XYZ file of C-alpha atoms in Angstrom:
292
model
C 0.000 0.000 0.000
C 1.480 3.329 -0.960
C 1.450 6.600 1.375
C -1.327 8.403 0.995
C -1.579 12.171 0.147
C -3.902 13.795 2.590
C -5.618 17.157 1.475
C -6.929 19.314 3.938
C -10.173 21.023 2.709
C -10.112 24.551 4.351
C -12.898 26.669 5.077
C -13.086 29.686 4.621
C -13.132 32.297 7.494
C -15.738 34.875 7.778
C -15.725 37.396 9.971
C -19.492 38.482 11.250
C -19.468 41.198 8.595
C -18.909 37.866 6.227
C -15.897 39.560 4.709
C -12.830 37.304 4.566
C -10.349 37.201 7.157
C -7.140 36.554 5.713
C -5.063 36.709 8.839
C -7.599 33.318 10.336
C -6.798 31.926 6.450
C -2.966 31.919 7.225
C -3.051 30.498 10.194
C -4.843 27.438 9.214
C -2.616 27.390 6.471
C 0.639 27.270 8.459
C -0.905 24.589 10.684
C -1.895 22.488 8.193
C 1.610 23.353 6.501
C 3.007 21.357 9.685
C 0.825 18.669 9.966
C -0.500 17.450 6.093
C 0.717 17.162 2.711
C -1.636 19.754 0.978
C -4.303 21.959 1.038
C -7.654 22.156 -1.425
C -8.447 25.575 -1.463
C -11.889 27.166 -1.935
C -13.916 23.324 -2.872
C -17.524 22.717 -1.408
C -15.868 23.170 2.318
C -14.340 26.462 1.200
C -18.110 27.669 0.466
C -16.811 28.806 -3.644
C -20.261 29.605 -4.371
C -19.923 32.472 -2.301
C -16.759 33.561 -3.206
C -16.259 35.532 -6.228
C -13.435 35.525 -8.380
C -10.965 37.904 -7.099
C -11.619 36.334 -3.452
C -10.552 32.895 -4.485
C -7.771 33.926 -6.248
C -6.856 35.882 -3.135
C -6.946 32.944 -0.867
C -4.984 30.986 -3.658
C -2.190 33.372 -3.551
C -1.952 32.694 0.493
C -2.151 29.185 0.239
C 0.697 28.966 -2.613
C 3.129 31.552 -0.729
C 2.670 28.969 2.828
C 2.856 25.448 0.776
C 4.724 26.331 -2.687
C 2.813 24.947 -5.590
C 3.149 21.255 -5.215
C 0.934 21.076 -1.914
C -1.977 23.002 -3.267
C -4.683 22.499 -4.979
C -6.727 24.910 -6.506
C -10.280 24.387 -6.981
C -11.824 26.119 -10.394
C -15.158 24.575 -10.801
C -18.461 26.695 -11.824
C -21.261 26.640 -12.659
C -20.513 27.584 -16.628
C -17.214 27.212 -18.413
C -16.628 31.296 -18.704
C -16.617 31.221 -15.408
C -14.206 28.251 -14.543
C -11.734 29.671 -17.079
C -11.353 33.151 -15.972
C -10.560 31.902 -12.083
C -8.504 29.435 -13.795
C -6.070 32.187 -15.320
C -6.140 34.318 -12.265
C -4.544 31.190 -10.248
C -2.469 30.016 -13.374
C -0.903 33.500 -13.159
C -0.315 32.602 -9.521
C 1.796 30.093 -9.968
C -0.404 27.163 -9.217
C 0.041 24.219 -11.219
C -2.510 21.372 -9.544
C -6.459 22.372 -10.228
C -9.281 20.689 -9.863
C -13.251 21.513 -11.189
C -16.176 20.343 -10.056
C -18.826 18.767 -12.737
C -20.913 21.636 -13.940
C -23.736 22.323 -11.144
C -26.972 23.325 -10.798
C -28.592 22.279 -14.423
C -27.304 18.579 -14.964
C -24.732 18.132 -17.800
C -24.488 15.346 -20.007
C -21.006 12.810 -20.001
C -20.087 14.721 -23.319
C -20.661 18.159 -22.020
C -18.710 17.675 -18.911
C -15.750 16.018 -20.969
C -15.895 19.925 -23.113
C -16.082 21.934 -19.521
C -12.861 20.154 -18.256
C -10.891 19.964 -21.997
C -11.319 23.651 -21.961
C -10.271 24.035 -18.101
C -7.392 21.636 -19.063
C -5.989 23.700 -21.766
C -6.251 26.931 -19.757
C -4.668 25.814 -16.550
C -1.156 24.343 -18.077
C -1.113 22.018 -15.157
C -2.807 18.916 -13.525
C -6.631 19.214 -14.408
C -8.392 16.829 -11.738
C -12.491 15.750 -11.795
C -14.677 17.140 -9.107
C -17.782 14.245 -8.728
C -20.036 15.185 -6.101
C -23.279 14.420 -7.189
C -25.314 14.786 -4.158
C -24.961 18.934 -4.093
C -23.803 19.217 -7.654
C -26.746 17.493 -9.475
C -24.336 16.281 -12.456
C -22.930 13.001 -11.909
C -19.842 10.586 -13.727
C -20.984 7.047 -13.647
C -17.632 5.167 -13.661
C -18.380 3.654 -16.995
C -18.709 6.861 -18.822
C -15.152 7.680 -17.569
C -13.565 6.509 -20.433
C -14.792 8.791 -22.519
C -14.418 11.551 -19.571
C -10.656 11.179 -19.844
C -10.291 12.549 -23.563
C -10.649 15.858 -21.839
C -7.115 15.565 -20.152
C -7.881 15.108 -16.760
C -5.516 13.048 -14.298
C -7.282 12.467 -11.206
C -10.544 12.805 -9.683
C -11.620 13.486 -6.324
C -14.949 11.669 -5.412
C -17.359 12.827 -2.693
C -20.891 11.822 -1.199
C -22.321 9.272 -3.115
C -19.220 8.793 -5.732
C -17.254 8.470 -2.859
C -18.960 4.621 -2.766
C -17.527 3.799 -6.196
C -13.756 3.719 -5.306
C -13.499 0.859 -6.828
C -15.195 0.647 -9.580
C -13.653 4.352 -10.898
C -10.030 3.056 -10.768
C -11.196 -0.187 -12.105
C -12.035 1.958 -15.512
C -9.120 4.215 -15.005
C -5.735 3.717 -16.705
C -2.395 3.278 -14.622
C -0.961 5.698 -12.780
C -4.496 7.660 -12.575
C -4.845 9.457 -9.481
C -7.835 9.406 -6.594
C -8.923 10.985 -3.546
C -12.166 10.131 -1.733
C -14.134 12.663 0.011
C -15.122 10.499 2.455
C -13.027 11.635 5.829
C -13.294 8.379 7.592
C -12.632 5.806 4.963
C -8.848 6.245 4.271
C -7.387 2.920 4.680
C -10.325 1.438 2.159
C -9.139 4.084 -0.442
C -5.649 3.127 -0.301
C -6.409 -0.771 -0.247
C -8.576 -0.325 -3.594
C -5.290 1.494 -5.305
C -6.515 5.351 -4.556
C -3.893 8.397 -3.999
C -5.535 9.430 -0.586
C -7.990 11.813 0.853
C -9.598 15.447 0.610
C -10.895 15.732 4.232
C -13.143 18.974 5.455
C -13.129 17.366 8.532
C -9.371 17.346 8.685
C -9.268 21.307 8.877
C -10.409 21.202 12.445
C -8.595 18.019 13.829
C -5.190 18.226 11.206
C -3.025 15.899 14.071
C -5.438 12.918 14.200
C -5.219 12.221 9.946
C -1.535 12.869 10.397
C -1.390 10.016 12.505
C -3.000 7.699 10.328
C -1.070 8.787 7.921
C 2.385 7.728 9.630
C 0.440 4.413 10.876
C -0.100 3.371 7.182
C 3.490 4.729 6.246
C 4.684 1.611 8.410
C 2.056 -0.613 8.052
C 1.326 -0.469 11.697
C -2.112 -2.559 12.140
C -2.864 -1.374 15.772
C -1.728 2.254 15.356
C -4.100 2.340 11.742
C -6.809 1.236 14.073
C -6.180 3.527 16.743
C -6.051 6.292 14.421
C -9.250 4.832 12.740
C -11.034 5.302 15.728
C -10.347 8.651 16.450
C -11.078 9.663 12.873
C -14.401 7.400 13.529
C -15.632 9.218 15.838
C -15.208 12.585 14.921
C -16.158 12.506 11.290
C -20.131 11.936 11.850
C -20.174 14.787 14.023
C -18.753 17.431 11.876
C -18.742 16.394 8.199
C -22.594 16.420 7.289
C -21.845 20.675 8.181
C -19.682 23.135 7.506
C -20.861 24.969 10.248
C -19.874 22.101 12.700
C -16.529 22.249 11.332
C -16.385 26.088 11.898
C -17.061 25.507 15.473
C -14.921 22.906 16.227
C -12.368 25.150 14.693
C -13.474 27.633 17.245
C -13.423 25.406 19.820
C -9.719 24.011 19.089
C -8.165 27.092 18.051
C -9.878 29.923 19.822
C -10.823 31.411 16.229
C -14.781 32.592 15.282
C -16.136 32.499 12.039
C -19.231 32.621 10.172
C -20.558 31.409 6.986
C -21.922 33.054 3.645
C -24.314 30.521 2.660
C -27.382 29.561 4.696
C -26.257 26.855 6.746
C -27.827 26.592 10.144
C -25.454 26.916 13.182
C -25.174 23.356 15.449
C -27.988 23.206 18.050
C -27.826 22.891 21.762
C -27.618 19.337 21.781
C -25.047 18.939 18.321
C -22.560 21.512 20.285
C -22.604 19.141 23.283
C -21.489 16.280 20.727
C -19.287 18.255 19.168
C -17.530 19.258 22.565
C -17.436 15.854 23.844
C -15.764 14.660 21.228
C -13.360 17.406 21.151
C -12.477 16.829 24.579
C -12.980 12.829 25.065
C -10.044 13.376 22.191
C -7.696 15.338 23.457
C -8.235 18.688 20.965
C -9.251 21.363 22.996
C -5.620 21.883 24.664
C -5.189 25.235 22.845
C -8.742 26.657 23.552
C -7.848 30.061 25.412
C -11.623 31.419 26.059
């Protein structure tokens, strides 16, 4: 089993005016500089839909002058192609060189017009081009079968989320060689790398950075108890914060002493879900730095 590459997805900060704070952005950035191989900047956990273009390229330029181009990985996807193409040559002028683009959203595309949408990405960015499937917010879905023809557009990768996120498998099985993979799904690293994938992009990871950084060095060494350990840390976290970007905004809050709102309409964690949340936190050992 190879060493995974674990992708942090960042959120993004708000302050209560719902203006980006920059200063929160960097300091996420230089923690998960020390903990993770990469960031995935301004995806579904980065709430890009209320971002416009000038703010993502902003938060772009932070997260390439903390990781260097390697560890990043820009995401691009829109709703149309004009779109996804001008953000693409703000962040191409950046410096980045790894992108990725979500299916087009909203009105369903077809297999052959989301095989145009990522040629023309692909062309633009100059880089690594990978596949954005989340079907369960973006309407459009891949069907592993129809990747095949999916690939003429140039992509390399894809990272799978929500309901794709089930068809590991069956995606690499219809992929060539050396075709690269991250699931979406926070807690199910170990299955991922068993079935031949690259690794993970993990919202949840952006809150709790230490605990996938020791899975990570458990499979490095093929340590069965330690990947089970870690498993069950990750376990038990995941559930708790993952169905919400708001959840993951307040355990960030809680572990780091940092507020922030979001843009979109997502309702705050309840009474009872902040309990959870806190138990967790603590029962785990992450609420060390909280200062008030």
């Amino acid at each position: 089993m190879s060493i995974p590459e674990i992708l942090s997805a960042l959120t993004t900060p708000f302050d209560e005016d719902g203006a980006i704070d920059h200063e929160s952005f960097a300091r996420r950035l230089e923690d998960v500089a020390a903990t993770l191989d990469g960031v995935f900047v301004a995806g579904t956990t980065g709430e890009f839909l209320a971002l416009d273009v000038t703010e993502r390229a902003a938060l772009a330029e932070q997260a390439l002058e903390v990781l260097g181009p390697q560890r990043v990985v820009i995401h691009v996807g829109s709703s149309s192609t004009r779109q996804s193409l001008e953000i693409t040559e703000r962040v191409a002028a950046l410096g980045a060189i790894r992108f990725a683009a979500i299916t087009p959203h909203y009105l369903a595309a077809s297999t052959a017009g989301i095989t145009r949408h990522w040629e023309a990405i692909a062309k633009e960015c100059g880089g690594e081009l990978y596949g954005y499937v989340f079907p369960d917010v973006a309407v459009t879905d891949l069907a592993p079968a129809d990747l095949p023809e999916v690939l003429e557009s140039g992509i390399t990768g894809l990272k799978v989320s929500g309901a794709a996120s089930a068809r590991v498998e069956e995606y690499l099985e219809a992929a060539p060689d050396g075709f690269k993979l991250w699931s979406g799904n926070d807690a199910d690293l170990p299955a991922t790398m068993a079935a031949g994938g690259t690794g993970t992009v993990s919202g949840v990871s952006s809150a709790a950075p230490t605990l996938w950084q020791d899975l990570s060095r458990a499979l490095a060494t093929q340590d069965a108890a330690a990947i089970a350990a870690a498993q069950q840390r990750i376990a038990r976290l995941v559930p708790l914060l993952g169905p919400s970007i708001a959840n993951i905004k307040h355990a960030l809050h809680r572990t780091t002493g940092e507020a922030s709102t979001c843009r979109m309409t997502i309702d705050q964690p309840d009474g009872e879900q902040i309990a959870r949340i806190d138990q967790a936190l603590s029962d785990l050992d992450l609420l060390d730095m909280v200062t008030s």
